[in-house]
Short mmCIF file of C-alpha atoms in Angstrom, two decimals:
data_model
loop_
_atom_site.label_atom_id
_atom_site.label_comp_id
_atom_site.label_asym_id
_atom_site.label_seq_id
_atom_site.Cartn_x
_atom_site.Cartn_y
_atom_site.Cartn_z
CA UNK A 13 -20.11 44.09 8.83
CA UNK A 14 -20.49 42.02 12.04
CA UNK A 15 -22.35 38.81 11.62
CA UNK A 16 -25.98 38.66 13.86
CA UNK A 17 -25.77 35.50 15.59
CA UNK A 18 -28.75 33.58 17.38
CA UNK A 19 -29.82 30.50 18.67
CA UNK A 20 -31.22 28.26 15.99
CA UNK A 21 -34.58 27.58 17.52
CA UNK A 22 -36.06 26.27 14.62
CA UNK A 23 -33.84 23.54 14.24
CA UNK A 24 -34.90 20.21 14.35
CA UNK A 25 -34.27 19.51 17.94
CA UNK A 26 -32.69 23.02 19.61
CA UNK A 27 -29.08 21.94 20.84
CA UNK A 28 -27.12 25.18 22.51
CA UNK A 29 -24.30 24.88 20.45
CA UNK A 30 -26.34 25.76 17.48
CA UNK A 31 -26.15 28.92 15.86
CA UNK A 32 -27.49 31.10 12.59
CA UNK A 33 -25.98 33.88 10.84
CA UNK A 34 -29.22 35.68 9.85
CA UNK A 35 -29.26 38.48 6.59
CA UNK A 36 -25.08 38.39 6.37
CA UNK A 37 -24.36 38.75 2.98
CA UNK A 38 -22.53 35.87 1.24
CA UNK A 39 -19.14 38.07 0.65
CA UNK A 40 -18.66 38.40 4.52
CA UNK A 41 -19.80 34.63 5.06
CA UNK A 42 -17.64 32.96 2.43
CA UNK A 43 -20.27 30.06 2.44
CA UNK A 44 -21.99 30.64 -1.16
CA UNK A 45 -25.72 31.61 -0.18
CA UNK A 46 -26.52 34.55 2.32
CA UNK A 47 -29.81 36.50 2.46
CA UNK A 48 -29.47 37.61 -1.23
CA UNK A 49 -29.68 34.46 -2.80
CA UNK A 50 -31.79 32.87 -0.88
CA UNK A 51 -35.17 34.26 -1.64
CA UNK A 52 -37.79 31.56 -0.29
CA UNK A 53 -40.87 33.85 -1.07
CA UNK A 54 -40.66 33.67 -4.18
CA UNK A 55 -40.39 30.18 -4.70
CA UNK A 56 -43.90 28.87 -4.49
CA UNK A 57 -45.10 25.56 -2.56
CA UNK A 58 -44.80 22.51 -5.30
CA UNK A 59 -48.25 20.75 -6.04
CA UNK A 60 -46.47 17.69 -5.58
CA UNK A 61 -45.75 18.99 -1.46
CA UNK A 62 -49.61 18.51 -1.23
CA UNK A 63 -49.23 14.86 -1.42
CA UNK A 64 -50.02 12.54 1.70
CA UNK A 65 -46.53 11.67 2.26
CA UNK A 66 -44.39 14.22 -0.35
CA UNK A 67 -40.95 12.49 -1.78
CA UNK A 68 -38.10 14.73 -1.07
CA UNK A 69 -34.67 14.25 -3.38
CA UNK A 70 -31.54 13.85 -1.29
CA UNK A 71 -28.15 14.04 -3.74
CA UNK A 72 -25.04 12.90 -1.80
CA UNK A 73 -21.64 13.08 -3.51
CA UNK A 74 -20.93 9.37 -2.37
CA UNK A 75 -20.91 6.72 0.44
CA UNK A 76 -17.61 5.82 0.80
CA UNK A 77 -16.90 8.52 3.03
CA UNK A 78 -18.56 8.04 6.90
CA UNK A 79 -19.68 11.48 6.34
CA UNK A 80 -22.31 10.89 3.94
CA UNK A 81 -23.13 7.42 5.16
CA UNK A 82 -24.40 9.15 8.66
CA UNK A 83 -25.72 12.11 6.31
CA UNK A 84 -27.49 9.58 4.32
CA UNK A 85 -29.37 7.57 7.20
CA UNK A 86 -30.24 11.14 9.06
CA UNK A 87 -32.37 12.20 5.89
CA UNK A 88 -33.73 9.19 6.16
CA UNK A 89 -34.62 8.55 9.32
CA UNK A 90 -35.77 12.10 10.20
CA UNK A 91 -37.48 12.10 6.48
CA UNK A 92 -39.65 9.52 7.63
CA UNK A 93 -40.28 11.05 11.07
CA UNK A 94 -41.42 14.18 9.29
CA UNK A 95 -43.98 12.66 6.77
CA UNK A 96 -41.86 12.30 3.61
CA UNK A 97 -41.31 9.61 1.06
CA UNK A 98 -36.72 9.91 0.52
CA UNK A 99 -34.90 8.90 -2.00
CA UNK A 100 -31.52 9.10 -1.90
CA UNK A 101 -29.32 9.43 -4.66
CA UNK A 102 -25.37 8.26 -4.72
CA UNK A 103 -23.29 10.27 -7.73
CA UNK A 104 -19.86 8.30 -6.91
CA UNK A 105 -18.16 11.38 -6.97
CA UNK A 106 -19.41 12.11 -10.80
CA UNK A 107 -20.96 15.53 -11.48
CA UNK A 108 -22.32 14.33 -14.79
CA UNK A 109 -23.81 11.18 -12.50
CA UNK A 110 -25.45 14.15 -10.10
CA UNK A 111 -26.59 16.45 -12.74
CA UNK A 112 -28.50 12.91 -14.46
CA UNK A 113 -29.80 12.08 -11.23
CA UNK A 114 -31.35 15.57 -10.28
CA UNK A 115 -32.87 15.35 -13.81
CA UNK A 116 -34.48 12.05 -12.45
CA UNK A 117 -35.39 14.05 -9.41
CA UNK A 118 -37.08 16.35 -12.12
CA UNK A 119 -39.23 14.12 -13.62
CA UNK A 120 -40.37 12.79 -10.67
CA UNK A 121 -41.93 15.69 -10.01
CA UNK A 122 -40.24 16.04 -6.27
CA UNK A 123 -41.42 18.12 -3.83
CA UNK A 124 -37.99 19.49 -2.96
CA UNK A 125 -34.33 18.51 -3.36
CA UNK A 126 -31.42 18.63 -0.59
CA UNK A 127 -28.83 19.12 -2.48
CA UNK A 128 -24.75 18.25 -1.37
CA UNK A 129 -22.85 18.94 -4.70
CA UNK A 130 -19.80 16.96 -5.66
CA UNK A 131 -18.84 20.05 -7.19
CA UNK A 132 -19.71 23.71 -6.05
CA UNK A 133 -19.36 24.94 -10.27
CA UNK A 134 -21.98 22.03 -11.36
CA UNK A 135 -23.70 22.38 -8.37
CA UNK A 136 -24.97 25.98 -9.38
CA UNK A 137 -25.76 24.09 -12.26
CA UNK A 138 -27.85 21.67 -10.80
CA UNK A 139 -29.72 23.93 -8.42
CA UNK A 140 -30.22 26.26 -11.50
CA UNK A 141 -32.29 23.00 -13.62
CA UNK A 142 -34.52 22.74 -10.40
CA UNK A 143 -35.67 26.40 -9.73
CA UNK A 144 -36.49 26.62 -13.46
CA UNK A 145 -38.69 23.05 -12.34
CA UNK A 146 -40.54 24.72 -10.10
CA UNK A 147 -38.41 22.65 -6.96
CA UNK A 148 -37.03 24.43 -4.34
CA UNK A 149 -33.52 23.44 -3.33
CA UNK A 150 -31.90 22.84 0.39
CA UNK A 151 -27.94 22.97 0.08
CA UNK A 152 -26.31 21.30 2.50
CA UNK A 153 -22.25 21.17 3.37
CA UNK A 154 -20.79 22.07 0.05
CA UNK A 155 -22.24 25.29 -1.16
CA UNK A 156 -22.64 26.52 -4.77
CA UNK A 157 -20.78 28.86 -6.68
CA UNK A 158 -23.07 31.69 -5.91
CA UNK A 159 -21.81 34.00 -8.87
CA UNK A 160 -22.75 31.06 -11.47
CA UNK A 161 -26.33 30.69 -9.81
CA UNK A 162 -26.56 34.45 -9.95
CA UNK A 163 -25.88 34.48 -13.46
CA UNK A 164 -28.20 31.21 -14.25
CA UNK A 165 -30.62 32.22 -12.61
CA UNK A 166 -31.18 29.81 -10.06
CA UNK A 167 -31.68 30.17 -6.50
CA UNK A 168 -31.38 28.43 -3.13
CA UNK A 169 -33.64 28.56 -0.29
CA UNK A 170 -31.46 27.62 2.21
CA UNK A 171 -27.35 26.38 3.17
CA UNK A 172 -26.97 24.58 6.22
CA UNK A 173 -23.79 23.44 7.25
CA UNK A 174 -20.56 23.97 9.36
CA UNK A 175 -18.82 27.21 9.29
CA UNK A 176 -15.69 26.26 7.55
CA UNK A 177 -13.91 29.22 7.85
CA UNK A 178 -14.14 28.96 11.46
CA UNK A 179 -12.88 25.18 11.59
CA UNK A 180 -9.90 26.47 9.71
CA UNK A 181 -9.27 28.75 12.04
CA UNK A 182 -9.17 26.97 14.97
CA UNK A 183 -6.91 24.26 13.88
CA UNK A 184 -4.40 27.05 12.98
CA UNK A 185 -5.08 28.55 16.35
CA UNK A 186 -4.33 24.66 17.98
CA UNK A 187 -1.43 24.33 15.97
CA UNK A 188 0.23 27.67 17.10
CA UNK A 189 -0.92 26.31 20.72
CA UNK A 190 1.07 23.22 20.64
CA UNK A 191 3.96 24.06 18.50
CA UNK A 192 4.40 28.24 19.83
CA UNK A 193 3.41 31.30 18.70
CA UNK A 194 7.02 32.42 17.63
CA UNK A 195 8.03 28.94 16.48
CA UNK A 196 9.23 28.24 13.01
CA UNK A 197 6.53 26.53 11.54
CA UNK A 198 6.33 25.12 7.95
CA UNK A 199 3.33 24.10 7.06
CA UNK A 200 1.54 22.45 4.13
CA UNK A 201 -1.76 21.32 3.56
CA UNK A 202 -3.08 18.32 2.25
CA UNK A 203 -6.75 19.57 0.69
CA UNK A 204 -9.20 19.80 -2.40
CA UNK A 205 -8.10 22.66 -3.73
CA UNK A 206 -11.60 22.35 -6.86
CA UNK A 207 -14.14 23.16 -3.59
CA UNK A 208 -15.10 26.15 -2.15
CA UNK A 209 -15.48 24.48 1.61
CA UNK A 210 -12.13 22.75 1.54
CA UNK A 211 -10.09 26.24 0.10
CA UNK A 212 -12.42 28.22 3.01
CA UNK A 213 -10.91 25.79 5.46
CA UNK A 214 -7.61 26.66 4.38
CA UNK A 215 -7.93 29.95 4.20
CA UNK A 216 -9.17 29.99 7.92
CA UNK A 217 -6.01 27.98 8.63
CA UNK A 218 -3.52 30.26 7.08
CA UNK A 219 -5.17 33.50 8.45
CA UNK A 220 -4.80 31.67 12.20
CA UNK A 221 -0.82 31.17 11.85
CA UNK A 222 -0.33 35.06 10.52
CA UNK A 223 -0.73 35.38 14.10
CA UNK A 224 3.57 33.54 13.55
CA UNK A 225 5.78 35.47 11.98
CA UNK A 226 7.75 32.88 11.72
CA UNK A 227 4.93 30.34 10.15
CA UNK A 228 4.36 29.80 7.04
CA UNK A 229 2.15 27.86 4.40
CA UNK A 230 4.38 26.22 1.76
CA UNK A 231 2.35 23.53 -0.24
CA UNK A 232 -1.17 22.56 -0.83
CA UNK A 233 -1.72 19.24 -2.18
CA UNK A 234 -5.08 17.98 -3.69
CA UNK A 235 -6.21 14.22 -1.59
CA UNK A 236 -9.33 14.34 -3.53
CA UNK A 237 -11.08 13.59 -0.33
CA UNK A 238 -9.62 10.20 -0.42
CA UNK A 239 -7.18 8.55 2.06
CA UNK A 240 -5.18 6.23 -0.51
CA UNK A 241 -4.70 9.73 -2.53
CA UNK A 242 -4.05 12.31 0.49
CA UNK A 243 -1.64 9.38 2.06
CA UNK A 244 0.60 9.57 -1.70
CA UNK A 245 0.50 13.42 -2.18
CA UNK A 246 1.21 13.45 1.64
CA UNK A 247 4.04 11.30 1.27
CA UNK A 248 5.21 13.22 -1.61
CA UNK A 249 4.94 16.21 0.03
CA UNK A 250 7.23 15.41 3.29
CA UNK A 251 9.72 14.25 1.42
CA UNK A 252 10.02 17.04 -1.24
CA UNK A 253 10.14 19.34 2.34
CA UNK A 254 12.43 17.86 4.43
CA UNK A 255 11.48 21.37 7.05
CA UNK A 256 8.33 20.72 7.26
CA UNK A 257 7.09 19.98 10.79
CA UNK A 258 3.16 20.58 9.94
CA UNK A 259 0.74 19.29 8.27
CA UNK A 260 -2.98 20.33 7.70
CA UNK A 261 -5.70 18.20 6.29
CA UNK A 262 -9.09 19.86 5.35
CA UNK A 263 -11.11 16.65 5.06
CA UNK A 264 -11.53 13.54 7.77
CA UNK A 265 -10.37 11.28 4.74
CA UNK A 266 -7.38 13.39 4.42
CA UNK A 267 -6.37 13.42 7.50
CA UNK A 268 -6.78 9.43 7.32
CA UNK A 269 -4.23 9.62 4.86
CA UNK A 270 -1.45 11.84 5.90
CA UNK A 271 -1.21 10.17 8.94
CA UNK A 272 -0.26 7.24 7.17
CA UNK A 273 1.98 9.28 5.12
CA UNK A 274 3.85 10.96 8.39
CA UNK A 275 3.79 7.65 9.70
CA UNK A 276 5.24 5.36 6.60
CA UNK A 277 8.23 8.30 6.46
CA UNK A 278 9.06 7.74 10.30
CA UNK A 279 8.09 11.22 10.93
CA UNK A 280 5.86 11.06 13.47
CA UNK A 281 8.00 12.74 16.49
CA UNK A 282 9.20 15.62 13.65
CA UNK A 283 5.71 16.17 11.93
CA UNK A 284 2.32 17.61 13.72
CA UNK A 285 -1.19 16.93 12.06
CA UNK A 286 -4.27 19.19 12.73
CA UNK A 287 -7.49 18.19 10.71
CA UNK A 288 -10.89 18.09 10.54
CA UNK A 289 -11.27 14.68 12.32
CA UNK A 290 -11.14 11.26 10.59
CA UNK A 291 -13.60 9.31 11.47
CA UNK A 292 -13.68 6.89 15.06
CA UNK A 293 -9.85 7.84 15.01
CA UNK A 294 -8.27 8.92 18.22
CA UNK A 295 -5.44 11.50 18.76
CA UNK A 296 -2.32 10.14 19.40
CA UNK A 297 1.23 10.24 17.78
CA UNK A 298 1.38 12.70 15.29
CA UNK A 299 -2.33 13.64 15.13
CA UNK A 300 -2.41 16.20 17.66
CA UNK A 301 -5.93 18.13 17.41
CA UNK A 302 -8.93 18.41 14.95
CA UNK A 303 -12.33 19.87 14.13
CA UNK A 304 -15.57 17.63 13.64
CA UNK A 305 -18.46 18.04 11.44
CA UNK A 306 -22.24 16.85 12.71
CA UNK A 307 -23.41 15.36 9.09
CA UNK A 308 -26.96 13.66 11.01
CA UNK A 309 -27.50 17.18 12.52
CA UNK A 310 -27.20 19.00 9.33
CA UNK A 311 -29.66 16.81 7.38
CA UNK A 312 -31.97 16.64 10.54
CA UNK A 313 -32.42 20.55 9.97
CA UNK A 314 -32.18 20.37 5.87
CA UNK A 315 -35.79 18.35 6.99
CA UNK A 316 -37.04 20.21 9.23
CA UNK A 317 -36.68 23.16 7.06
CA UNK A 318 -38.17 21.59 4.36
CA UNK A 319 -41.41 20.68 6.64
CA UNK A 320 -41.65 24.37 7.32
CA UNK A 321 -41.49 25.08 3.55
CA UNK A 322 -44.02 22.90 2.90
CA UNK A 323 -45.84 24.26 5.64
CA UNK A 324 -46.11 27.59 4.66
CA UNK A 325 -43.56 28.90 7.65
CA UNK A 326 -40.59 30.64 7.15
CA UNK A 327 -36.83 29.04 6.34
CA UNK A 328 -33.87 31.03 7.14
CA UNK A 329 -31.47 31.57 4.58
CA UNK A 330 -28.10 30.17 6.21
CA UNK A 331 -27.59 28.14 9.20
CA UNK A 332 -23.86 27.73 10.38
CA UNK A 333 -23.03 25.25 13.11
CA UNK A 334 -19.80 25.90 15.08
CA UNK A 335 -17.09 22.65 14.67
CA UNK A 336 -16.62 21.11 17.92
CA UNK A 337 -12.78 20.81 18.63
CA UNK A 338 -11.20 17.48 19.98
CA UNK A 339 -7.08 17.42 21.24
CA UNK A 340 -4.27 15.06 22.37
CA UNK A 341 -5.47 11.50 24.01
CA UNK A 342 -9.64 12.34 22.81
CA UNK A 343 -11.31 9.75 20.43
CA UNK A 344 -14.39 12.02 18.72
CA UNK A 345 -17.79 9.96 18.92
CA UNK A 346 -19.49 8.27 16.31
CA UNK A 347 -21.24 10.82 13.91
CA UNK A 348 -18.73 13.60 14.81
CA UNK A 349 -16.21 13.96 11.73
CA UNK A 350 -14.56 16.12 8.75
#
């Protein structure tokens, strides 16, 4: 089935790089939601949304990654803009933490919840406990398992994020730019392995270099998301490869860490890194090309949708922004990261 694409005019503030996948189902996407799980007429319009200035719930896995940080002050500031009362929650990277905290969100009686799972299992979990609360829920960047919702019961008005698959795809597509497209390439991939974005990422990646016959994916490693973790598996990965001339990393703190790790080996004129971006980190040396995220755009929609909600108009299902791609010598700007 071929994917409808149009320009998201609803957004928040139209940009022409924005797009929607409209009624694709969520087998073909990859991204957890699609038309079928995302009924928004038949959630109806909390009393608490009738409030003056409604509170919205905003659950962010942590702030110790840049990501959320300019997630976390975009709900904010466009919150405010749009009439709401946010409050922000911070799980540390717990899903027990999250789950506790959308239970606070619960008896608060919120008028809706954007919801960024640590986890995509608990986070069908999570978005489950709301719907049977009566509070519609806004995923946004890490999508939830849709076959546990399913069978929960739960149900998710919207996903907005970046389409991973594609950002996978394009790094591959860099790497067999830069390195050949008959070159022996032996690859591994420094990742998260327990999330659904991160493993479409990679799969994006490894269906780009099929294009090789001679490349091939040999190791996935789990960072955790975290550059003192991605910078030890990296390191252990290089040197348990001694062919390996490619590296991968699925997350902006990943990539943070294997260059470290291709660095601290003295590998950096034998070892090429492609990533989704690290944050204020410019290509050069072994980092030769990655794909960035727009964290403040995604939340500026989740609100904007949520206005709509609340005012009766209608919210499309899934909203997919395209990764913007930054090579060799290019320093991405602030707000533009994996």
């Amino acid at each position: 089935m071929k994917h409808i694409l149009a320009r998201a005019a609803s957004t928040a503030t139209a940009k022409p790089w924005m797009t929607t996948v409209l009624a694709a189902p969520a087998m073909v996407l990859g991204l957890g939601i699609g038309a079928a799980a995302a009924q928004s007429s038949a959630m109806p319009i909390p009393a608490s949304c009738k409030d003056a200035q409604p509170l919205i719930g905003v659950a962010l896995p942590n702030t110790s990654n840049p990501y959320y940080i300019a997630m976390r002050q975009s709900f904010i500031d466009h919150g405010k803009a749009a009439g709401f009362k946010v409050a922000v929650s911070i799980a540390d990277n717990s899903d027990s933490r999250q789950l506790s905290q959308i239970d606070g969100f619960i008896q608060q009686k919120v008028c809706a919840v954007a919801l960024n799972a640590v986890d995509s299992g608990p986070g069908a979990a999570m978005a489950t406990a709301l719907t049977k609360a009566g509070i519609p829920v806004f995923t946004v960047n890490v999508s939830v398992a849709l076959d546990d919702l399913k069978a929960q019961g739960g149900q998710i008005m919207q996903y907005v994020g970046p389409d991973q698959v594609e950002g996978g795809r394009v790094m591959g597509e860099a790497t067999l730019a830069a390195l050949g497209k008959t070159s022996k390439i032996v690859a591994g991939i420094v990742g998260d392995p327990q999330q659904l974005p991160t493993n479409q990422r990679d799969g994006g990646f490894k269906e780009a270099l099929k294009a090789n016959p001679n490349a091939e994916v040999t190791r996935v490693v789990n960072g955790l998301v975290q550059p003192d973790v991605s910078l030890k598996v990296g390191m252990e990965m290089l040197q348990g490869n001694p062919e390996m001339n490619v590296i991968f990393a699925d997350t902006g703190p990943g990539a943070v860490g294997a260059i470290q790790a291709i660095k601290a080996l003295g590998r950096a004129d034998k070892v090429s890194l492609f990533a989704f971006c690290a944050a204020d980190t410019k290509l050069e040396g072994p980092y030769k090309g990655c794909a960035a995220q727009q964290p403040a755009t995604y939340a500026e929609i989740v609100v904007k949708s949520i206005r709509d909600y609340v005012d009766g108009k209608p919210v499309k299902p899934e909203i997919l922004l395209p990764v913007a791609v930054f090579t060799y010598g290019q320093t991405p700007p602030p707000g533009e990261l994996g």
